[in-house]
Coordinates of C-alpha atoms and ligand atoms in Angstrom, one line a residue:
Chain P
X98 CA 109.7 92.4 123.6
X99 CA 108.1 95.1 122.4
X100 CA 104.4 96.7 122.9
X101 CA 102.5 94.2 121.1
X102 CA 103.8 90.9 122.4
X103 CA 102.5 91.8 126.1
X104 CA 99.2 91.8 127.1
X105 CA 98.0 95.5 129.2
X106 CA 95.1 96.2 130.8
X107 CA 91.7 96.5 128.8
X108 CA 93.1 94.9 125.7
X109 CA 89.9 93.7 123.9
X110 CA 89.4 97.7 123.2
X111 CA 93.3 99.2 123.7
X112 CA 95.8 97.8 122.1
X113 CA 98.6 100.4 123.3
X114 CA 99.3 103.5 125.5
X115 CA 101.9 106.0 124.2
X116 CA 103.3 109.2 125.7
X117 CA 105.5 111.4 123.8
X118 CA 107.8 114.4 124.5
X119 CA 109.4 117.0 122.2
X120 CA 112.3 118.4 123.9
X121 CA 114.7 120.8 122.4
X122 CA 118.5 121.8 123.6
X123 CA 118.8 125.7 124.1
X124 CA 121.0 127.5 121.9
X125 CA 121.4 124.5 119.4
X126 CA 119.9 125.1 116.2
X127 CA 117.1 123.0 114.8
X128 CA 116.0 121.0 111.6
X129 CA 117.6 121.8 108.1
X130 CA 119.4 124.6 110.5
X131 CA 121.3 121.9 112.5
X132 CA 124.7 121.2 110.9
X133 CA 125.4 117.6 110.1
X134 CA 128.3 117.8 112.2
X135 CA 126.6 119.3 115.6
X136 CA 123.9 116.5 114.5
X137 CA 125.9 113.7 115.4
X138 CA 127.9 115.5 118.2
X139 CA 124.0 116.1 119.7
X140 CA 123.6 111.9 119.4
X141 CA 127.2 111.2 120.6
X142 CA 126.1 113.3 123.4
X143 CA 122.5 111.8 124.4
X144 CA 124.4 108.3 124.4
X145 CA 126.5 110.0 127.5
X146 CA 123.7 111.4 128.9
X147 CA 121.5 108.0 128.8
X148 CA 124.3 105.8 129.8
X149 CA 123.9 102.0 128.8
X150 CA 120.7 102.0 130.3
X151 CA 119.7 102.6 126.3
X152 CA 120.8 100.9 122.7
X153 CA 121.6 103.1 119.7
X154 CA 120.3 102.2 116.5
X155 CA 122.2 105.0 113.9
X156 CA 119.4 105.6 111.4
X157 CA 121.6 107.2 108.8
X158 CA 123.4 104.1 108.1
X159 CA 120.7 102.2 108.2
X160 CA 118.7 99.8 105.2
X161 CA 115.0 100.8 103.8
X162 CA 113.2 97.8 105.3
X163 CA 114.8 97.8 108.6
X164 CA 113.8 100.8 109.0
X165 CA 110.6 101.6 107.4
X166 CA 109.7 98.4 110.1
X167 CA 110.2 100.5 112.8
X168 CA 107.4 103.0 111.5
X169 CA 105.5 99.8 111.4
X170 CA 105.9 98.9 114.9
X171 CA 105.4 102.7 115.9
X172 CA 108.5 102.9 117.7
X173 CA 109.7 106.0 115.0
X174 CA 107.8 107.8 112.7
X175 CA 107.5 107.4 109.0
X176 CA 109.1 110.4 108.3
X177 CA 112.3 109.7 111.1
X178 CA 112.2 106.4 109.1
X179 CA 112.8 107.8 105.5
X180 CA 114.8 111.2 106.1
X181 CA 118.1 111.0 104.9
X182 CA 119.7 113.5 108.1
X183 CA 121.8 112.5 110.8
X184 CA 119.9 110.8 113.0
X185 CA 119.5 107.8 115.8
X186 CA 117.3 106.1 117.8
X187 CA 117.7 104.9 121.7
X188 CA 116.2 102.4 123.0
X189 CA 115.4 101.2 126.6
X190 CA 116.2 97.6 127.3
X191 CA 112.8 97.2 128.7
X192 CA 111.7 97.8 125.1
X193 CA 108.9 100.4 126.2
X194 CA 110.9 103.8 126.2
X195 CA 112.0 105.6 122.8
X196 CA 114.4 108.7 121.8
X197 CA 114.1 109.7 118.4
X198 CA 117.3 112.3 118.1
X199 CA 117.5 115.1 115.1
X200 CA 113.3 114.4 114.3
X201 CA 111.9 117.2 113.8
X202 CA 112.5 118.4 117.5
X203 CA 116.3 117.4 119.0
X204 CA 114.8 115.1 121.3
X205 CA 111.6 112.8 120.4
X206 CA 110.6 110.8 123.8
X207 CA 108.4 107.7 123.3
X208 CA 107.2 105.1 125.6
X209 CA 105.0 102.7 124.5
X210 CA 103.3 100.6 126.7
X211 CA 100.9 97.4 125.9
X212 CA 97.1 98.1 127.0
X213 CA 95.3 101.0 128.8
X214 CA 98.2 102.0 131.0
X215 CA 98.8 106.1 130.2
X216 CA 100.2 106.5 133.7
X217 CA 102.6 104.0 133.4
X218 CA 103.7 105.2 129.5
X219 CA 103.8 108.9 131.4
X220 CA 106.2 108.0 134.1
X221 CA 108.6 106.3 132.1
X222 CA 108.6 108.9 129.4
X223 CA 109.7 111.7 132.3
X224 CA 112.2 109.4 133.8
X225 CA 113.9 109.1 130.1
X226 CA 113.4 112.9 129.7
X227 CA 115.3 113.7 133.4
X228 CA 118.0 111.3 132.1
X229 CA 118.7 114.1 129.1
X230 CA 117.6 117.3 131.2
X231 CA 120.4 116.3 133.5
X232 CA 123.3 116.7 130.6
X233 CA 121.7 118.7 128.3
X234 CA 120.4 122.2 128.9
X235 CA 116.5 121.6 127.5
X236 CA 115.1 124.9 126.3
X237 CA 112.5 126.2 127.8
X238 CA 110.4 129.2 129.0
X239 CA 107.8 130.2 131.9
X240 CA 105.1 131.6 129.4
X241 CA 105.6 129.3 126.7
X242 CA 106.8 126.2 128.2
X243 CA 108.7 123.6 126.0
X244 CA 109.9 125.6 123.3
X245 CA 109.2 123.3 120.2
X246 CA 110.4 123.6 116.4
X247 CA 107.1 123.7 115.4
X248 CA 105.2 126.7 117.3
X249 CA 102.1 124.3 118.1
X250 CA 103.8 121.9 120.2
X251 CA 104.9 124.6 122.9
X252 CA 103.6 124.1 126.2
X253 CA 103.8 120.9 127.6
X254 CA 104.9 119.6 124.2
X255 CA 103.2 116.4 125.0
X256 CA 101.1 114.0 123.2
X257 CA 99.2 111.3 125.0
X258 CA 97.5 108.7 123.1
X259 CA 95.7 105.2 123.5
X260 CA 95.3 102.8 120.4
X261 CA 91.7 101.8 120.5
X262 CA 90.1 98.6 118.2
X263 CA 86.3 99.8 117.9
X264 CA 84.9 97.7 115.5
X265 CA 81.9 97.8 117.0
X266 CA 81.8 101.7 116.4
X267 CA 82.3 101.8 113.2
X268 CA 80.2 99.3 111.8
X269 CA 77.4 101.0 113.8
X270 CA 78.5 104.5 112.4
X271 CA 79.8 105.8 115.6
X272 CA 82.9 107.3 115.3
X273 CA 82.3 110.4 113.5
X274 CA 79.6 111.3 116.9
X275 CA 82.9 110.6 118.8
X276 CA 85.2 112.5 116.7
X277 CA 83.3 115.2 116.8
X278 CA 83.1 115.3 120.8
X279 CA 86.7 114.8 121.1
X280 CA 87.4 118.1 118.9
X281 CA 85.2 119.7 121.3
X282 CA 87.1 119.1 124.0
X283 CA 90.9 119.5 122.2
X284 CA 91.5 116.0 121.6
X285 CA 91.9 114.1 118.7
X286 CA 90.8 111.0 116.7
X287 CA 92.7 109.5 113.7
X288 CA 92.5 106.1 112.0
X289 CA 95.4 104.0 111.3
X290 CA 96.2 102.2 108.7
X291 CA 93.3 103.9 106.3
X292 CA 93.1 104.6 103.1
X293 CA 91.6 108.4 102.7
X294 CA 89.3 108.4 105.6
X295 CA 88.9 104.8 105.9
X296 CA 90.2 103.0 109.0
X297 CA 90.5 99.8 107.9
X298 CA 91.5 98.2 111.0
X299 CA 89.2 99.6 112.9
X300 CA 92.0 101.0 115.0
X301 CA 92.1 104.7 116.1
X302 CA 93.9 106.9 118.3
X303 CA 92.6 109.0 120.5
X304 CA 95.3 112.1 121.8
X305 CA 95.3 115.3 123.2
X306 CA 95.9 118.4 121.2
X307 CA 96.3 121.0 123.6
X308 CA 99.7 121.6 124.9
X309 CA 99.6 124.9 126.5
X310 CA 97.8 126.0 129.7
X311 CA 97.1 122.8 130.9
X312 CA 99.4 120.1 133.1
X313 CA 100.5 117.2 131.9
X314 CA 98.4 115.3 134.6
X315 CA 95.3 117.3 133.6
X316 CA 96.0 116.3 130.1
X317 CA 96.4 112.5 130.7
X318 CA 93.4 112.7 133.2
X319 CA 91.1 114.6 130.5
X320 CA 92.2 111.9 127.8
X321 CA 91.5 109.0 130.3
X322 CA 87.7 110.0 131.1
X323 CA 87.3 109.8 127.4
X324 CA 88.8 106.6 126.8
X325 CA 86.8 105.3 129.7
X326 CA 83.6 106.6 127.7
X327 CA 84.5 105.1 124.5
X328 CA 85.9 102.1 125.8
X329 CA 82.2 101.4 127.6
X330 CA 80.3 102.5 124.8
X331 CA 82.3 99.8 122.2
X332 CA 81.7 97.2 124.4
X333 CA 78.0 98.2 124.8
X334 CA 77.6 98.0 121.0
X335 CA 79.8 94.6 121.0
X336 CA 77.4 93.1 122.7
X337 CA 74.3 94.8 120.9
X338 CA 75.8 93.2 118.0
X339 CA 76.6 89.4 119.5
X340 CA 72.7 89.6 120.7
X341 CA 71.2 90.9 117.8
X342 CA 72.6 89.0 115.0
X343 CA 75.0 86.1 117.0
X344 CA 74.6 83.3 114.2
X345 CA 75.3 86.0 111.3
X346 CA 78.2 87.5 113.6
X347 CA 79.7 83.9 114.9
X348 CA 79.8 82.6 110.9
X349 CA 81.8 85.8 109.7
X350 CA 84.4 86.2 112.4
X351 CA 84.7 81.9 112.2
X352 CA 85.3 82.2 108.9
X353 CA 87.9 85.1 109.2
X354 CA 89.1 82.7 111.4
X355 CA 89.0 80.2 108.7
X356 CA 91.2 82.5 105.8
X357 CA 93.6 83.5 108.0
X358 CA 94.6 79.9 109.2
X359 CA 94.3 78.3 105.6
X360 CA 95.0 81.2 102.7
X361 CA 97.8 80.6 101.1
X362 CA 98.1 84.4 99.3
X363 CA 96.9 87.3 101.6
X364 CA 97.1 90.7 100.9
X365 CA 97.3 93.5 103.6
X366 CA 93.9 94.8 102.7
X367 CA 92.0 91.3 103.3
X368 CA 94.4 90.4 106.4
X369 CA 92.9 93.7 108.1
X370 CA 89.7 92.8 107.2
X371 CA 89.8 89.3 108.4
X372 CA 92.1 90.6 111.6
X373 CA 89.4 92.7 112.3
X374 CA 86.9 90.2 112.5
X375 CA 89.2 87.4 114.3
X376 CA 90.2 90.0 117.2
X377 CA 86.2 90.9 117.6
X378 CA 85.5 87.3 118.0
X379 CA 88.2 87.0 120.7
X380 CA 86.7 89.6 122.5
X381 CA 83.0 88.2 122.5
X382 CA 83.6 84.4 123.7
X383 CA 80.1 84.2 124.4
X384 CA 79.5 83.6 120.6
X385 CA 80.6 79.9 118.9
X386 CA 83.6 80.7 116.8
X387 CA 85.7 77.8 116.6
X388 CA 88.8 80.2 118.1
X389 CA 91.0 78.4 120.3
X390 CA 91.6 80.1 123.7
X391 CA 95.1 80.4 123.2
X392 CA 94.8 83.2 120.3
X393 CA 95.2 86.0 122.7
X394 CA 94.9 89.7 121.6
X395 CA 99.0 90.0 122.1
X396 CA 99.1 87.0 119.7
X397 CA 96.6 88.6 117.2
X398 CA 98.3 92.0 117.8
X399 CA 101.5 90.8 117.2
X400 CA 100.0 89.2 113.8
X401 CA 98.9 92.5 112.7
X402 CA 102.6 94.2 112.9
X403 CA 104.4 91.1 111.2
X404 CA 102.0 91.3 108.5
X405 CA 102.9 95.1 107.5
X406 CA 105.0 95.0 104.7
X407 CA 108.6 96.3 105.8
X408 CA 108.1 93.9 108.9
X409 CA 107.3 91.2 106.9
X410 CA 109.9 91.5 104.7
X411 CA 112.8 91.8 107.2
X412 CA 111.4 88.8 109.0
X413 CA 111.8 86.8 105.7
X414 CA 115.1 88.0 105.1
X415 CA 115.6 91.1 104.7
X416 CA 115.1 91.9 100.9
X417 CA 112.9 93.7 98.9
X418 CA 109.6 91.5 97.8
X419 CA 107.1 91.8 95.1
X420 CA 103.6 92.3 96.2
X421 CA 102.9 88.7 94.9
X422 CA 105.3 87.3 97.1
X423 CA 104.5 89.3 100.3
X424 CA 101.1 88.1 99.8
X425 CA 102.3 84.8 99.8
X426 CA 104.7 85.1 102.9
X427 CA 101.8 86.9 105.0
X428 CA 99.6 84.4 104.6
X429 CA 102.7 81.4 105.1
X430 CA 103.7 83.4 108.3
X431 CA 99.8 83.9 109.6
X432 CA 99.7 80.2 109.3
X433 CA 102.4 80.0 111.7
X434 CA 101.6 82.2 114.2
X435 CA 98.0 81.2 114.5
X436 CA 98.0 77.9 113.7
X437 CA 101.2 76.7 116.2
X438 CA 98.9 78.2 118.6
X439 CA 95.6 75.7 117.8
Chain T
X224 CA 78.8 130.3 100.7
X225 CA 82.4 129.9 98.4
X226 CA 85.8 127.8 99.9
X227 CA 87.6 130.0 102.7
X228 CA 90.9 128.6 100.6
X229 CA 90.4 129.0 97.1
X230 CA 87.6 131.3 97.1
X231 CA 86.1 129.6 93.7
X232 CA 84.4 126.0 94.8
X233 CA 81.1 125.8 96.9
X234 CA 81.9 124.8 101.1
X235 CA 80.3 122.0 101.5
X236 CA 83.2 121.4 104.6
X237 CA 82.5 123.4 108.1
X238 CA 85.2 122.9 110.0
X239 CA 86.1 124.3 113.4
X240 CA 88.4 122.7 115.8
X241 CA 89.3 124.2 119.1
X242 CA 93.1 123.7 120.0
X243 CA 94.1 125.6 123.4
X244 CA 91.2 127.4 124.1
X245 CA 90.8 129.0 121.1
X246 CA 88.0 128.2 118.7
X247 CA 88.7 128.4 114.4
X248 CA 86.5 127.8 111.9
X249 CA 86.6 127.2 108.1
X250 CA 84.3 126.6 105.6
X251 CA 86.3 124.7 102.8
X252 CA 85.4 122.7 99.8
X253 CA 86.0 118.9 99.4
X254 CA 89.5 120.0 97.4
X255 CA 90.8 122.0 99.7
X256 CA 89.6 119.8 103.2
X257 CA 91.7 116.8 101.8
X258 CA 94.8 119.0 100.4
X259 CA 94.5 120.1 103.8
X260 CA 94.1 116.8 105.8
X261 CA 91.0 118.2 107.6
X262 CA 87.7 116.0 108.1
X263 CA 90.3 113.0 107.2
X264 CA 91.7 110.9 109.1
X265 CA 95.1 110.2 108.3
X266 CA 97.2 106.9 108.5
X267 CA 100.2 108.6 110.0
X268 CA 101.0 106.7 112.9
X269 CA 102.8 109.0 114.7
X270 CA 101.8 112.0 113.6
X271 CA 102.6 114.2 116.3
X272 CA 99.4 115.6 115.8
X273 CA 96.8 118.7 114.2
X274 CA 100.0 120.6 112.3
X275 CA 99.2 120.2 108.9
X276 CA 95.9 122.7 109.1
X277 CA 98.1 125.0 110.9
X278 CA 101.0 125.4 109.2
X279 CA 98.7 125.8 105.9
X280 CA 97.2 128.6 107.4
X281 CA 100.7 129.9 108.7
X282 CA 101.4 132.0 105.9
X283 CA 98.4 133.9 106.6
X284 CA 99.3 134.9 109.9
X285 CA 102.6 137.3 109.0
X286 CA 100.9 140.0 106.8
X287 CA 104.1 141.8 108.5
X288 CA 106.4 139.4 107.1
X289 CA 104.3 139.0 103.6
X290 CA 104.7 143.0 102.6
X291 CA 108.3 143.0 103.9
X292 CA 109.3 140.3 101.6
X293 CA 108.3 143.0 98.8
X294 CA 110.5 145.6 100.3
X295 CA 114.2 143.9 100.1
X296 CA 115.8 147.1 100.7
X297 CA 115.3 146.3 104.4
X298 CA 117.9 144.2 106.2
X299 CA 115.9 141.2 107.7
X300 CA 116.7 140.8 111.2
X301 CA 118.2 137.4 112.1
X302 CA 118.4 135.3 115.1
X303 CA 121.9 135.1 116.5
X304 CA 121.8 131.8 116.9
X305 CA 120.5 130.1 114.1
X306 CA 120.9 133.1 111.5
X307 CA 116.7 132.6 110.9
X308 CA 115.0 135.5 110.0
X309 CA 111.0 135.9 110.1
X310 CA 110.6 135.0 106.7
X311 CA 112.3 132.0 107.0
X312 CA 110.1 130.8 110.1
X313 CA 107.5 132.1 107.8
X314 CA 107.8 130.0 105.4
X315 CA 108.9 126.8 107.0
X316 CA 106.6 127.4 109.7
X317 CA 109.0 126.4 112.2
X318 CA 111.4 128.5 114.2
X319 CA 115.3 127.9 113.3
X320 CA 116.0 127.2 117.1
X321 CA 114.8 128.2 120.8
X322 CA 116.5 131.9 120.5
X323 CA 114.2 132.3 117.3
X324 CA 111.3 132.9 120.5
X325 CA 112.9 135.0 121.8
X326 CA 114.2 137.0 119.1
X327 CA 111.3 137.7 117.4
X328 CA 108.9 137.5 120.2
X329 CA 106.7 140.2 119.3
X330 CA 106.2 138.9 115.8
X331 CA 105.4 135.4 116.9
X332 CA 103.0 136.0 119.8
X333 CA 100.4 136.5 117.2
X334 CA 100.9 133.3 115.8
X335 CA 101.3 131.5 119.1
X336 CA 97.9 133.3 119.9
X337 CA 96.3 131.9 117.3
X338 CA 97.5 128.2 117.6
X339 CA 97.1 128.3 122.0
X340 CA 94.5 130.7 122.6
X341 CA 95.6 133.5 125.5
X342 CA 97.0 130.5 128.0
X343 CA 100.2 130.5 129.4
X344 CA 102.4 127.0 130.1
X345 CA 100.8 125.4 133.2
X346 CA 102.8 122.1 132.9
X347 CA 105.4 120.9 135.6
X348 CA 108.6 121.1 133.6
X349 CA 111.8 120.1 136.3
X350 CA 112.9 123.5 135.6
X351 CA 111.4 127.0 135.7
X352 CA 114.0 129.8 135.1
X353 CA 113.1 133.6 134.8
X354 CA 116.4 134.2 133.2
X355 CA 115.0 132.7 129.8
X356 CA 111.8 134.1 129.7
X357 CA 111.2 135.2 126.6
X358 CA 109.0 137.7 127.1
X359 CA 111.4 139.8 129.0
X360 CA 111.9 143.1 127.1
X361 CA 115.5 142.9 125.1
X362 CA 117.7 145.2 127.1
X363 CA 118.0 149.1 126.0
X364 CA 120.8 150.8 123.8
X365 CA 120.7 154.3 125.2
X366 CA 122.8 155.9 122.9
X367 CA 120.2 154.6 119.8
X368 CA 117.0 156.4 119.6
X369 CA 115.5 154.5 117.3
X370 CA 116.4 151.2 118.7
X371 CA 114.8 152.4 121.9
X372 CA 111.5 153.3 120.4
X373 CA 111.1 150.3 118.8
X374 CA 112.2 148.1 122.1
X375 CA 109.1 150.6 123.6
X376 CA 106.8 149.3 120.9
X377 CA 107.6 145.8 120.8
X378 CA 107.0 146.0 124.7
X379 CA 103.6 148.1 123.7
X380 CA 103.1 145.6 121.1
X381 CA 103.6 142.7 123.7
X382 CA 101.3 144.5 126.3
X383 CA 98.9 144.6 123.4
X384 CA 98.5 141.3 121.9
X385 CA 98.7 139.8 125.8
X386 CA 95.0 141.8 126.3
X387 CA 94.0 140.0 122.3
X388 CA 93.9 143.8 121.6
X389 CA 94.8 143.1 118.3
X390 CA 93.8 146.2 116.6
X391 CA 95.8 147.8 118.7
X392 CA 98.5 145.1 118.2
X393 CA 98.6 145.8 114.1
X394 CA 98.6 149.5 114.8
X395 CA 102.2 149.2 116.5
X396 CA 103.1 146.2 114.5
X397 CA 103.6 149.1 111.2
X398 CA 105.0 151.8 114.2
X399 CA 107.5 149.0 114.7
X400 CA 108.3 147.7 111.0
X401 CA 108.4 151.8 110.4
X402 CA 111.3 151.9 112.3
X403 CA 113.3 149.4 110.0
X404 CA 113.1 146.6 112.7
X405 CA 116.5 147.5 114.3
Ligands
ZN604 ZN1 88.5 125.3 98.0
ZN605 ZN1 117.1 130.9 115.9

């Protein structure tokens, strides 16, 4: 089970920790320079070196949907998703640590991990990179660290970032204060699933962009004190929110509550909106929603990744669907997640 | 004041971001912050983060490599390993493989400057090895003249861009691409 079917520490504001490592094998070359040949010698290779402590999942022979759903669970990135190189992906049988091989770097490390829990995501991300370091020769340098295809990755060639849900913050025009502070301070905030600067699930992340001249543990600490800032100030403004307005608030996420438990054609952009809304109730149960207790974030989470369209499609068979039709699945499959639950 | 980029719309974007201890700032207009993915915030879920600005702006940062390109005469100088010369990093904005750092060290340090600010790596990597420094100075070919005053420079050049001398830095850079880079 992956990230989004457990429940982590702090989940009414973090949905999921992630730590990721760029690791490169001396002498080999990289990108369009890497041979298709020495490509899939490098992933015959890391499948010695990890043992069957990790699954392979060979991306080059592998269908559109099944693997554009990957990018939807962030487990690989949209671009690993769509190249057409030779490349795989490992996985961890504890379904929280990820090697992208022949990304843009040889080696892409991922864990994943369900909540506030960057430590945790840190540690195993290490472990999966000592597994490699101790077969493959990483390439590295005192000065510069890492060394990286990309020239601003070098360092620690580390990105640590938590998924925060700060509805709260953006209705009350927070999040650009916030963004601005975190530039400050070499971090980072991006929405997810936006439109142009939109995000319209009122999901961010928050990750470092420094990678050189700092440790990892100072990055993860830095990045943590933030989070602990932001996290308090959401659920400051939450509660502004329940107390200033709690009939208005209660009818709108109740009736969120409503669509997604009765529509019969939902597209993604109403599903976010109405997610939005149902997860903000959950996390306020001071105000009368009509939720039942058993929609848990993980439930809600897990809602929000079936309902992206690659995900949805593979889970309702595997072929390519109109938009009409998606629509209609979404909203058959939101039925049955949320409503088996009431 | 006019776009930083295209030089012909009004800024009405002030960007500065500080990324390793170095602080840049732009002032862009609305065009050129989105072709650039600045002030947006992207749906990229994995982005591995802030290289889009950068590598836009990489270009910029090899006038070296920009005036050779108009000189073909001179042999390029390509990494061993990967067969990448400057101009190809240039353009891709990525190096062709780990050697690439320390082939053309001298040339790149600007660029890493730019991106990281003066710091040096400070994480705990399992392994530290002096042996593949890249900084070290490329062993000397006595009986080449010209191959050892350029090694000289590039070390100069190295000294120099180490102390953000950078005048200094683009002084020896010509000395250096004088020399026909070999
Ligand atoms: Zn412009
Ligand atoms: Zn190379």
């Amino acid at each position: 089970m992956s990230w989004y079917g457990k429940e982590g520490p702090c989940p009414d504001v973090v949905l999921s920790s992630r730590v990721r490592l760029a690791r490169n094998v001396e002498g080999l070359p990289m990108g369009k320079r890497l041979s298709r040949e020495r490509a899939e010698e490098l992933i015959s290779d890391t499948a010695d070196a990890l043992g069957n402590a990790f699954d392979k999942t060979d991306f080059s022979h592998l269908d559109r949907i099944t693997a554009a759903s990957y990018a939807e669970e962030h487990i690989v990135s949209t671009e690993f998703a769509s190249a057409d190189n030779a490349r795989a992906l490992y996985k961890n049988e504890a379904d929280d640590t990820y090697i992208m091989v022949c990304e843009e770097d040889h080696f892409r490390i991922q864990s994943i991990t369900a909540g506030y829990s960057l430590p945790e995501a840190y540690a195993h991300a290490r472990a999966a990179e000592a597994s490699l370091a101790a077969k493959f020769k990483l390439a590295f340098d005192d000065e510069l660290g890492y060394l990286t295809h990309c020239p601003t990755n070098l360092g620690t060639a580390m990105r640590a970032s938590v998924m925060m849900f700060l509805p709260a913050l953006t209705r009350t025009n927070g999040i650009a204060a916030i963004a601005r502070q975190l530039s400050k301070l070499g971090m980072t905030v991006r929405g997810m699933y936006g439109e142009g600067s939109e995000a319209a699930a009122c999901l961010y992340q928050i990750s470092n962009q420094v990678t050189l001249g700092v440790t990892e543990e100072e990055t993860i600490s830095k990045l943590t004190q933030l989070a602990d800032i932001i996290i308090a100030e959401e659920r400051k403004r939450r509660d502004e929110l329940a107390k200033n307005s709690p009939d208005e608030l209660s009818d709108l996420i109740a009736r969120s509550y409503g669509a997604l438990t009765h529509s019969r054609v939902m597209s993604c952009r109403e599903f976010m909106d109405h997610w939005v809304n149902v997860r903000l109730g959950v996390a306020l149960p001071s105000l009368d929603t009509g939720i039942p207790k058993d929609i848990t974030f993980s439930v809600l989470d897990t809602s929000l990744i079936e309902s992206q369209p690659s995900v949805l499609m593979l889970y309702s068979g595997g072929s390519e669907l109109e938009p009409h039709e998606r629509d209609c699945r979404r909203a058959s499959r939101l039925r049955e997640r949320l409503s088996e639950k009431a | 004041m006019l776009c930083e980029k295209c030089g012909k719309n009004e800024a009405t974007i002030h960007y500065s971001e500080i990324i390793n201890g170095k602080k840049t700032s732009y002032a862009l207009c609305r065009d050129c912050a989105d072709k650039m993915g600045v002030g947006d915030i992207t749906s990229d879920p994995f982005g591995f983060g802030g290289s889009s600005l950068l590598s836009t702006f990489f270009g910029d940062m090899f006038p070296a490599v920009k005036s050779g390109r108009r000189q073909p005469s001179v042999p390029e100088r390509r990494c061993p390993v990967c067969g990448a010369s400057l101009s190809d990093i240039a353009a891709d904005g990525k190096v062709g493989c780990s050697e690439c750092y320390r082939t053309f060290r001298a040339e790149l340090m600007p660029t890493v400057r730019r991106i990281h600010g003066s710091a040096v790596y400070k994480g705990n990597a399992a392994q530290k090895s002096a042996d593949t420094t890249v900084g070290a100075v490329p062993e000397k070919a006595p009986d080449d003249p010209a191959r050892t005053e350029a090694d000289t420079l590039r070390a100069e050049l190295y000294e120099a861009i180490k102390n953000e001398d950078f005048e200094r830095a683009a002084v020896l850079r010509d000395k250096i691409k004088a020399l026909g880079n070999n």
